[in-house]
């Protein structure tokens, strides 16, 4: 039996999970509330909270899985990208535990882990997994990428944002409207009550499969500034329509490039991953592509859209099978792509 402990601490969630022969036994997350009042993650506070949470979270993951420390086969940890102070907590903890137990470690790229979340099995019978090669739209607070996934351990980024990520576009526009943080889920909720055709915002013209969201953010900001001059209640009176129109624009930008990539490469298995994949409009657009273009789609369960350790553990499992271990010199990295 192969028992993998996964540890995730790249941003503001301290998480641990245990996977046995590819099947998830436990998945524990401690989310840090301390950042809410700052309107964004405060790196120093995040690392302090990880330091306090890591032992209880790992302990609970092992308990819930019914696995003792000495039954672990190997440890997978998020090496990057992420916040350096946060990554250091998980990385150092993994090194300490692997030394104490004398078991190997696998270093995991956080972005690849989001993609491999599609291979998490909640039970042995779960076989609904994408077939290689498939396309994955990875959309989070820090990334917007189109990835060709060739195998569990081989991925190629064919398109990515040249400035802001899709999640950032949601969050920054929500902030301008005074909607709170993180803005993505709030915009999603309000958009359900609004008219997506009411307002039009600029879409970028970028070549290939790359994205850009900074122009949208600027045009949204200028539009509001102009409207507020004549009506100081404009945002309050129109927030549902503003959110619906903004969300539609972001989704159109994402899907136009993804559809182009799928068509050019002749790939019909298409997955979505990352925090923004929780968005109900984006999910609906994926469903629509099944009917219109014959796609077979893979949308993660809500619990696997945001940062979690189950995705780290499953990535570790496949690295373990390929004997891709790392040494004590595996230092965390703040920035990198897949
Ligand atoms: O992957 P993730 O948890 O971590 C980061 O990479 O930061 O993604 C977080 C991002 C945030 O920008 C958040 O606003 C966005 O995902 N998000 C959403 C929704 N839920 C989370 N964006 C739009 N609609 C949602 N329902």
PDB file of C-alpha atoms and ligand atoms in Angstrom, residues 10-13 41 110-111 114 138-143 165-171 181-189 192 247 273-282 302 305-308 311, ligand 1:
ATOM      1  CA  UNK A  10       1.729  28.299  -0.525  1.00  0.00           C
ATOM      2  CA  UNK A  11      -0.591  31.163   0.380  1.00  0.00           C
ATOM      3  CA  UNK A  12      -3.135  31.543   3.191  1.00  0.00           C
ATOM      4  CA  UNK A  13      -4.428  27.975   3.628  1.00  0.00           C
ATOM      5  CA  UNK A  41      -3.209  38.330   2.064  1.00  0.00           C
ATOM      6  CA  UNK A 110       1.357  24.228  -6.999  1.00  0.00           C
ATOM      7  CA  UNK A 111       0.020  24.964 -10.485  1.00  0.00           C
ATOM      8  CA  UNK A 114      -4.303  22.306  -9.432  1.00  0.00           C
ATOM      9  CA  UNK A 138      -5.967  27.094 -15.003  1.00  0.00           C
ATOM     10  CA  UNK A 139      -7.567  30.194 -13.551  1.00  0.00           C
ATOM     11  CA  UNK A 140      -6.726  31.470 -10.092  1.00  0.00           C
ATOM     12  CA  UNK A 141      -5.851  34.628  -8.201  1.00  0.00           C
ATOM     13  CA  UNK A 142      -2.334  34.533  -9.586  1.00  0.00           C
ATOM     14  CA  UNK A 143      -2.572  32.672 -12.887  1.00  0.00           C
ATOM     15  CA  UNK A 165      -4.842  36.948 -13.764  1.00  0.00           C
ATOM     16  CA  UNK A 166      -8.583  36.307 -14.181  1.00  0.00           C
ATOM     17  CA  UNK A 167      -9.055  36.070 -10.397  1.00  0.00           C
ATOM     18  CA  UNK A 168      -7.258  39.382  -9.976  1.00  0.00           C
ATOM     19  CA  UNK A 169      -9.627  40.961 -12.497  1.00  0.00           C
ATOM     20  CA  UNK A 170     -12.582  39.752 -10.404  1.00  0.00           C
ATOM     21  CA  UNK A 171     -10.977  40.861  -7.148  1.00  0.00           C
ATOM     22  CA  UNK A 181     -12.461  40.501  -0.374  1.00  0.00           C
ATOM     23  CA  UNK A 182     -12.024  38.133  -2.083  1.00  0.00           C
ATOM     24  CA  UNK A 183     -14.275  39.710  -4.673  1.00  0.00           C
ATOM     25  CA  UNK A 184     -14.669  36.746  -7.058  1.00  0.00           C
ATOM     26  CA  UNK A 185     -17.346  34.845  -5.086  1.00  0.00           C
ATOM     27  CA  UNK A 186     -19.217  38.103  -4.291  1.00  0.00           C
ATOM     28  CA  UNK A 187     -19.309  39.129  -7.973  1.00  0.00           C
ATOM     29  CA  UNK A 188     -20.492  35.600  -8.837  1.00  0.00           C
ATOM     30  CA  UNK A 189     -23.366  35.839  -6.346  1.00  0.00           C
ATOM     31  CA  UNK A 192     -26.896  35.811 -10.719  1.00  0.00           C
ATOM     32  CA  UNK A 247     -18.334  38.363 -15.210  1.00  0.00           C
ATOM     33  CA  UNK A 273      -8.881  24.232 -12.454  1.00  0.00           C
ATOM     34  CA  UNK A 274      -7.979  26.863  -9.852  1.00  0.00           C
ATOM     35  CA  UNK A 275      -9.981  29.199  -7.634  1.00  0.00           C
ATOM     36  CA  UNK A 276     -11.944  30.878 -10.443  1.00  0.00           C
ATOM     37  CA  UNK A 277     -13.242  27.475 -11.611  1.00  0.00           C
ATOM     38  CA  UNK A 278     -15.729  27.842  -8.728  1.00  0.00           C
ATOM     39  CA  UNK A 279     -17.430  30.584 -10.761  1.00  0.00           C
ATOM     40  CA  UNK A 280     -20.951  29.545 -11.719  1.00  0.00           C
ATOM     41  CA  UNK A 281     -20.911  31.482 -15.002  1.00  0.00           C
ATOM     42  CA  UNK A 282     -17.668  29.836 -16.097  1.00  0.00           C
ATOM     43  CA  UNK A 302     -15.883  22.996  -5.153  1.00  0.00           C
ATOM     44  CA  UNK A 305     -11.064  24.456  -6.774  1.00  0.00           C
ATOM     45  CA  UNK A 306      -9.291  26.423  -4.058  1.00  0.00           C
ATOM     46  CA  UNK A 307      -5.984  25.560  -2.455  1.00  0.00           C
ATOM     47  CA  UNK A 308      -6.035  22.113  -0.849  1.00  0.00           C
ATOM     48  CA  UNK A 311      -4.167  17.868  -5.032  1.00  0.00           C
TER      49      UNK A 311
HETATM   50  O1  LIG B   1      -6.631  29.236  -6.722  1.00  0.00           O
HETATM   51  P1  LIG B   1      -6.969  30.214  -5.688  1.00  0.00           P
HETATM   52  O2  LIG B   1      -7.713  29.729  -4.471  1.00  0.00           O
HETATM   53  O3  LIG B   1      -5.699  30.923  -5.118  1.00  0.00           O
HETATM   54  C1  LIG B   1      -4.915  31.878  -5.737  1.00  0.00           C
HETATM   55  O4  LIG B   1      -4.253  31.577  -6.739  1.00  0.00           O
HETATM   56  O5  LIG B   1      -4.919  33.028  -5.213  1.00  0.00           O
HETATM   57  O6  LIG B   1      -7.832  31.354  -6.388  1.00  0.00           O
HETATM   58  C2  LIG B   1      -8.354  32.428  -5.693  1.00  0.00           C
HETATM   59  C3  LIG B   1      -9.076  33.310  -6.709  1.00  0.00           C
HETATM   60  C4  LIG B   1      -9.464  34.661  -6.148  1.00  0.00           C
HETATM   61  O7  LIG B   1      -9.112  35.654  -7.075  1.00  0.00           O
HETATM   62  C5  LIG B   1     -10.983  34.554  -5.991  1.00  0.00           C
HETATM   63  O8  LIG B   1     -11.662  35.781  -6.115  1.00  0.00           O
HETATM   64  C6  LIG B   1     -11.307  33.642  -7.147  1.00  0.00           C
HETATM   65  O9  LIG B   1     -10.283  32.679  -7.151  1.00  0.00           O
HETATM   66  N1  LIG B   1     -12.625  33.007  -6.990  1.00  0.00           N
HETATM   67  C7  LIG B   1     -13.667  33.271  -7.797  1.00  0.00           C
HETATM   68  C8  LIG B   1     -14.759  32.505  -7.299  1.00  0.00           C
HETATM   69  N2  LIG B   1     -14.342  31.810  -6.208  1.00  0.00           N
HETATM   70  C9  LIG B   1     -13.017  32.128  -6.042  1.00  0.00           C
HETATM   71  N3  LIG B   1     -13.755  34.064  -8.873  1.00  0.00           N
HETATM   72  C10 LIG B   1     -14.951  34.120  -9.490  1.00  0.00           C
HETATM   73  N4  LIG B   1     -16.052  33.443  -9.074  1.00  0.00           N
HETATM   74  C11 LIG B   1     -15.999  32.627  -7.993  1.00  0.00           C
HETATM   75  N5  LIG B   1     -17.083  31.945  -7.599  1.00  0.00           N
END
